[in-house]
XYZ file of C-alpha atoms in Angstrom:
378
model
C 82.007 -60.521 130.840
C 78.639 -60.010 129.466
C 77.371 -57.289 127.573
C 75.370 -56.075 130.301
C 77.841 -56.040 133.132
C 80.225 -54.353 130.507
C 78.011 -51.748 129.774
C 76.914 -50.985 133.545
C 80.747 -51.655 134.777
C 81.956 -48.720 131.800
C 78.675 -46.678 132.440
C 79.371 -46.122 136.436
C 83.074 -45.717 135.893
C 83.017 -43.606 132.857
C 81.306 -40.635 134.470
C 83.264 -41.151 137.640
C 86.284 -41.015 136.337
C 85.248 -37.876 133.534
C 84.056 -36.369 137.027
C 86.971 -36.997 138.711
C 89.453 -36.414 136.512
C 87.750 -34.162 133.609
C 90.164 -34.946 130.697
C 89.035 -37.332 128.056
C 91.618 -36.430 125.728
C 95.627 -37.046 125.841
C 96.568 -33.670 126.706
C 99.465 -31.819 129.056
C 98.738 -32.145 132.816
C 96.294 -35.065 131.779
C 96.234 -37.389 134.698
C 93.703 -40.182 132.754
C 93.555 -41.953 129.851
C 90.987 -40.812 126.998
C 87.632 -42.699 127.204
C 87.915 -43.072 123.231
C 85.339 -42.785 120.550
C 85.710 -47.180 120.040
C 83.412 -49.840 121.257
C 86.793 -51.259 122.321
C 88.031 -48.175 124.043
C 85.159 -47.800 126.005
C 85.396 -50.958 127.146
C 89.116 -50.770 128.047
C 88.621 -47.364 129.867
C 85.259 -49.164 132.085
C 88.093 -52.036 133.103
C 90.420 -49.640 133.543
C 88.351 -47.536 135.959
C 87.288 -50.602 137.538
C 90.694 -51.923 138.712
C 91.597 -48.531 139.114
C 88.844 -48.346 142.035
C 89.580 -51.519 143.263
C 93.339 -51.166 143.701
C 92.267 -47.780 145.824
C 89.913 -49.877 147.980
C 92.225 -52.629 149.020
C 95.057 -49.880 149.568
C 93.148 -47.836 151.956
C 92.056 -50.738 153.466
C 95.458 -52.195 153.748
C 97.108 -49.320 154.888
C 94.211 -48.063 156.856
C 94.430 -50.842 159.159
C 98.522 -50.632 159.733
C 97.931 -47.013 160.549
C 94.988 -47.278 162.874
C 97.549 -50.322 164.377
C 100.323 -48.152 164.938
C 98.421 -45.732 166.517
C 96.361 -47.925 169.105
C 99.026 -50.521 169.659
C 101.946 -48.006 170.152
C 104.432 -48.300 172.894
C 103.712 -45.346 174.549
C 100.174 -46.569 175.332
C 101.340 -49.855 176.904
C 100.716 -52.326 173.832
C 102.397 -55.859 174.568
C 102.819 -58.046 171.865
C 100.550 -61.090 171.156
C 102.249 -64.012 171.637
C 101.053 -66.199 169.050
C 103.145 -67.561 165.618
C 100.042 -68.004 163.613
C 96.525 -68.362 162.799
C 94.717 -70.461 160.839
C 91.890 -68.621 160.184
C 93.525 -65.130 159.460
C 96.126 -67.199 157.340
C 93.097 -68.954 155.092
C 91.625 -65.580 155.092
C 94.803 -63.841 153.699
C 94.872 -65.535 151.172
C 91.518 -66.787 150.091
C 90.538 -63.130 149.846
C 93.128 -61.876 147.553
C 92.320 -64.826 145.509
C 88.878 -64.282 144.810
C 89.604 -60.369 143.813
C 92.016 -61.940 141.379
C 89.470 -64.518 139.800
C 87.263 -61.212 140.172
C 90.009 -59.292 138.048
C 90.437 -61.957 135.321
C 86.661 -62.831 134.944
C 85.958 -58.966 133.838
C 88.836 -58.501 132.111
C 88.530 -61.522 129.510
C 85.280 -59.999 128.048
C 87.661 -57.284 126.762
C 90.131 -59.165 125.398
C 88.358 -61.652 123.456
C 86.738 -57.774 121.836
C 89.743 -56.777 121.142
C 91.417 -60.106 119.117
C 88.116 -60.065 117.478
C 89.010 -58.951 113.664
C 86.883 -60.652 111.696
C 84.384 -59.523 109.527
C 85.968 -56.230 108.744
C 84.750 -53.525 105.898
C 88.198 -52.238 105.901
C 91.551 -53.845 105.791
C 94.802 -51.396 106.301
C 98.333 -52.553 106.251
C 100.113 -49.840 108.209
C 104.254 -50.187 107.894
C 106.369 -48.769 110.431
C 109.959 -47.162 109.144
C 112.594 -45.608 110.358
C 111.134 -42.535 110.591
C 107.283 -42.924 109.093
C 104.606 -45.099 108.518
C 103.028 -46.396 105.249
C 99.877 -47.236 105.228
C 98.360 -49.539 102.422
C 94.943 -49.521 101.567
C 94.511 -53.540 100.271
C 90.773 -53.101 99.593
C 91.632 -49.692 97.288
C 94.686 -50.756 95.800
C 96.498 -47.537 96.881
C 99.170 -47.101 99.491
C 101.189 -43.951 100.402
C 103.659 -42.978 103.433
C 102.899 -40.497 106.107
C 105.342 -38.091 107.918
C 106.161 -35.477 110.562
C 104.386 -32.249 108.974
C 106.569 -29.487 107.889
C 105.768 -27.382 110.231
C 106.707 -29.766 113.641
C 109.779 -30.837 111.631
C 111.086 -27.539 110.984
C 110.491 -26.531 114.503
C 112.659 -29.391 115.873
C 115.297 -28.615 114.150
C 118.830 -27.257 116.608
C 118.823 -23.649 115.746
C 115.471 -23.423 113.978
C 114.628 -20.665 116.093
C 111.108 -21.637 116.277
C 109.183 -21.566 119.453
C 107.551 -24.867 119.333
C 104.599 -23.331 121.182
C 103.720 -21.636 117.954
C 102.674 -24.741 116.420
C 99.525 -26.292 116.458
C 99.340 -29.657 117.254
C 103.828 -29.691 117.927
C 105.230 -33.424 116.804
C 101.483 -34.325 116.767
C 100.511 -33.699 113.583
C 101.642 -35.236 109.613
C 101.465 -34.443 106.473
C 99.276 -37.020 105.006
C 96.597 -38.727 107.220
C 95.137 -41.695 107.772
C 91.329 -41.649 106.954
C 88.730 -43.942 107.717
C 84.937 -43.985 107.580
C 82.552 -43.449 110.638
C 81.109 -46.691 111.609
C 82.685 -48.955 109.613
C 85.014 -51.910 111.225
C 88.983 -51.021 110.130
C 91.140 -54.162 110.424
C 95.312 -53.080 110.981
C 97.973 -55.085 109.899
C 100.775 -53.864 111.610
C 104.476 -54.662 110.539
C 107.923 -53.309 110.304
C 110.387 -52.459 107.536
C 113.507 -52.026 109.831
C 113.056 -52.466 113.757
C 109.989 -52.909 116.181
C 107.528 -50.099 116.002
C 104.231 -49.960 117.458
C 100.725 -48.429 116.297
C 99.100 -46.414 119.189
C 95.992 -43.652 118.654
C 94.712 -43.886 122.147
C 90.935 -42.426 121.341
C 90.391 -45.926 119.372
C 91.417 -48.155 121.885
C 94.312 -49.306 119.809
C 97.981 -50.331 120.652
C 99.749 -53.463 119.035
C 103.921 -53.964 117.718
C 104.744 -53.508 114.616
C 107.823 -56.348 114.123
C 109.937 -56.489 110.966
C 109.171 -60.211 109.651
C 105.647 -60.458 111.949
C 102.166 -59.212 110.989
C 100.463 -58.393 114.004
C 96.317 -57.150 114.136
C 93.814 -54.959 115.591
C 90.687 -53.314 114.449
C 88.747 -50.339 115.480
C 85.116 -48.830 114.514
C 84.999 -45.325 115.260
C 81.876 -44.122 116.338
C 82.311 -40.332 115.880
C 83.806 -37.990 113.367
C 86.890 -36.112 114.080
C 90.887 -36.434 114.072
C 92.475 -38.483 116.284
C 96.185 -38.490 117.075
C 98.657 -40.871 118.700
C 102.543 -42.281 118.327
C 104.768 -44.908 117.843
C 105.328 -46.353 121.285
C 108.190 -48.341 120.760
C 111.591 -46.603 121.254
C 112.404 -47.206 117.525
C 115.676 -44.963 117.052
C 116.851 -41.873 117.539
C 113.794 -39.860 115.693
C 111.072 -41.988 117.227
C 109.794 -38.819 118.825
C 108.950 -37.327 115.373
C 107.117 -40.497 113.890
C 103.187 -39.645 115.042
C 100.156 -41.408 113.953
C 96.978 -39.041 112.507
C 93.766 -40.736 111.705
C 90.584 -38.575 110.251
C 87.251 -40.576 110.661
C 84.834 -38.973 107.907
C 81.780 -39.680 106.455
C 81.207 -42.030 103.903
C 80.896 -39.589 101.496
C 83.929 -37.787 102.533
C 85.859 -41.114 102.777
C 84.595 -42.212 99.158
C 86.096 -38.756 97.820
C 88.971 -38.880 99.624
C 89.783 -42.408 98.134
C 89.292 -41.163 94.698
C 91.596 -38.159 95.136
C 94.488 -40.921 96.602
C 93.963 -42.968 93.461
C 94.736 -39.776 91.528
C 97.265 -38.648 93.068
C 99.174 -41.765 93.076
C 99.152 -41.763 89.249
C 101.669 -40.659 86.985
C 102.905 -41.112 83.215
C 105.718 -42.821 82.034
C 107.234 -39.907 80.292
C 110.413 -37.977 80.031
C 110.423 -35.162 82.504
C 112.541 -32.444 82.520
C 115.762 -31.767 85.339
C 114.006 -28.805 87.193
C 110.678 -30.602 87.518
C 112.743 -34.175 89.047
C 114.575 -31.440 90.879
C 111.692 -29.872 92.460
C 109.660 -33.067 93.436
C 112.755 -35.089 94.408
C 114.158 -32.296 96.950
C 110.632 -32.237 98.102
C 110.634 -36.246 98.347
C 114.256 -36.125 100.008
C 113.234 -34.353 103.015
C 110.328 -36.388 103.960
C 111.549 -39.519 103.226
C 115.773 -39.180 103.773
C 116.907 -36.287 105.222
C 116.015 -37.607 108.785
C 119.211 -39.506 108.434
C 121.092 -37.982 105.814
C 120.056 -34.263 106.543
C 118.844 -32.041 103.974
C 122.255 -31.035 103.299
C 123.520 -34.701 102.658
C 125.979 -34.288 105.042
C 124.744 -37.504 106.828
C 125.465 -38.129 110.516
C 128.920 -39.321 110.745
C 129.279 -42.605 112.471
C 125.381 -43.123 112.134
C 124.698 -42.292 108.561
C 127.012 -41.860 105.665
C 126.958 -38.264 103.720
C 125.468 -38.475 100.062
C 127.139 -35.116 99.277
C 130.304 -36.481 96.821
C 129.713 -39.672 98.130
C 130.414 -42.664 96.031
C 127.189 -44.079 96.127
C 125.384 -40.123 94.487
C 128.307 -40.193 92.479
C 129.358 -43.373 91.092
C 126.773 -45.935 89.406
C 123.702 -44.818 89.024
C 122.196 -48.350 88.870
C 123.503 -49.168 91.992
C 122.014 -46.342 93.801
C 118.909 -47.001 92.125
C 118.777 -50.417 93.694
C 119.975 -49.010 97.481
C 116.923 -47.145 97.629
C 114.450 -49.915 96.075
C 116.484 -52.730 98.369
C 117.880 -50.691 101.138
C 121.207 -52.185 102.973
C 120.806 -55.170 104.496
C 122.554 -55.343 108.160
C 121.885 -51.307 107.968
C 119.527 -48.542 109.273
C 119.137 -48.029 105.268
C 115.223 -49.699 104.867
C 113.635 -50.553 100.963
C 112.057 -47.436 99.721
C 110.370 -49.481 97.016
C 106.602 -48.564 98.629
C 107.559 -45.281 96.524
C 106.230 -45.164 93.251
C 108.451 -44.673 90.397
C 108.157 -41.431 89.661
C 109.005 -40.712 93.488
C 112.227 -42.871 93.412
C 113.514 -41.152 90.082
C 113.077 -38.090 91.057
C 114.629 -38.692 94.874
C 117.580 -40.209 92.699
C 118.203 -37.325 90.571
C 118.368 -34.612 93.327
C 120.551 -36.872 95.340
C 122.737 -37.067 91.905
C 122.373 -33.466 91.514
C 121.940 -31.174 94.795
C 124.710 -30.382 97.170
C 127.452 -29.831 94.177
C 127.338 -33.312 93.229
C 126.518 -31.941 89.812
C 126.730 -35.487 88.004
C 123.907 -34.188 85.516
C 122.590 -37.513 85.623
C 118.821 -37.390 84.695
C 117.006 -40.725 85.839
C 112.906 -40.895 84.574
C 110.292 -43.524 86.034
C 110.651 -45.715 83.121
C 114.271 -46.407 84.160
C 112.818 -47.580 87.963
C 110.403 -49.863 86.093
C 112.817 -51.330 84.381
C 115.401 -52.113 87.205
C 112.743 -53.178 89.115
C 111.821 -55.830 85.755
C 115.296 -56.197 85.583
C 115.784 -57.961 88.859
């Protein structure tokens, strides 16, 4: 489809359907998909509308004629059946006619699609991870990569018992703790995998929606053409906490996108230095429930059947090596994914609460240097 039919097709439909249906946003009691702030999401939302319409016309047209039949052919008026089997030219029409709308159907729709496969020349390049229950995005361009969750807030909400009224919280199961930022106007190519089972990367607004399959990298790209946050979720039934796993990206100025970048690289740094229990303590429990306690609950009572309990299990307990390399390798043939996107500092300190909290008491203290050198060691 050419530019110029795109543009008219999305033009008539777009304010048509925001007339009609006045919500441009994913929102409860929404009864249309978002027009999006993406070249590609425009265009999606113009074929949508477009098919949309069409489907209405033949329907009314279908059923409009068996109902006006009914009525003026009815019994009760005298109707006697034609006594024909067949006719040539209705036949030939029948199905000549449904052809064409389908050729019609395909020809505007492959303009889209050959959009949306195109990912080259991109400014940007993301690898976005989906786990079991969060996704880690890695910035290949910056060298910087870091794993984003259910915010505190949603999470604590959700929990049986919590006591909190979900309504209370802004943007409920909606919202994480660390974003995903891009710039305005700049072309952001995905690469969308898995660490344990099939995910998939959906944010409506940008017109994006692709699998994200353990042992597959699968693409998309998106430009955003206006500032703001824009939310979505992994649309693959991934587990029993796929409800809690929802994507956040913040488009920002370049400016704001440069800073932001510099404050990641940061962040992500840390010394290779002896810290003390309370501080591994603090960060690790803090670590633990974003990254574990999903499955093994914050009190490392695990799930039984599902999950095993780290509270005087043999694994917190017993070799501290070997638990080391669970959380770097994870389990094969298990729900228990590789942690080692986690820096070192992250996994020590994870390792020492788990070695630590709950009573396990081991007094174990493991630092960053020791990750780096299992990690050498393998």
């Amino acid at each position: 489809m050419s530019k110029r039919i795109s543009t008219i097709i999305y033009t008539i439909f777009a304010c048509l359907g925001t007339s009609l249906f006045a919500e441009e946003a994913p929102s409860e009691w929404g009864l249309n998909m978002p027009v999006g702030v993406t070249e590609v999401s425009k265009e999606v939302y113009g074929l949508h509308m477009l098919i949309f319409v069409i489907c209405c016309v033949i329907g009314v047209v279908v059923f409009g004629a068996m109902i006006w039949s009914i009525i003026h052919h009815r019994k009760s008026k005298g109707a006697v059946a034609a006594q024909f089997h067949h006719s040539t030219s209705l036949e030939i029409a029948w199905t000549a006619i449904p052809v064409l709308i389908l050729f019609f159907m395909a020809y505007v729709a492959t303009g889209p699609l050959i959009t949306i496969e195109d990912t080259t020349d991109a400014d940007i390049t993301i690898k976005a991870t989906g786990y079991q229950w969060n996704w880690g995005y890695e910035y290949l361009d910056e060298g910087f990569s870091f794993r984003s969750y259910l915010d505190e807030d949603s999470n604590a909400a959700r929990q049986v018992g919590s006591g909190i009224d979900p309504r209370t919280v802004e943007n409920y199961l909606l919202n994480v703790d660390n974003a995903m930022v891009v710039p305005v106007g700049k072309k952001v190519q995905m690469l969308l995998t898995g660490a344990d089972v099939i995910h998939a990367w959906w944010v409506p607004e940008l017109g994006g929606k692709k699998d994200a399959i353990p042992g597959f990298v699968n693409e998309l790209w998106f430009r955003a053409d206006e500032p703001g946050v824009y939310r979505g979720q992994c649309a693959e039934l991934c587990g029993k906490d796929h409800g809690f796993m929802p994507i956040v990206v913040k488009a920002v100025s370049d400016d704001e996108y440069a800073a932001w970048v510099k404050q990641q690289k940061e962040s992500a740094s840390f010394e290779y230095k002896d810290y003390d229990m309370d501080t591994l303590m603090a960060d690790g429990e803090s670590s633990y429930n974003k990254v574990c306690a999903s499955c093994h609950q914050m009190n490392g009572a695990g799930l039984p059947g599902a999950f095993p309990a780290l509270l005087k299990d043999s694994l917190a307990v017993g070799d501290v090596n070997e638990h080391i390399d669970v959380i770097i390798n994870g389990v094969e043939g298990t729900a228990m994914a590789s942690f080692a996107s986690l820096n070192d500092y992250e996994i020590a300190a994870i390792v020492t609460y788990e070695r630590n909290a709950w009573g396990n008491d081991t007094g174990d203290l493991v630092q960053p240097a020791d990750i780096r050198d299992r990690k050498a060691a393998k």
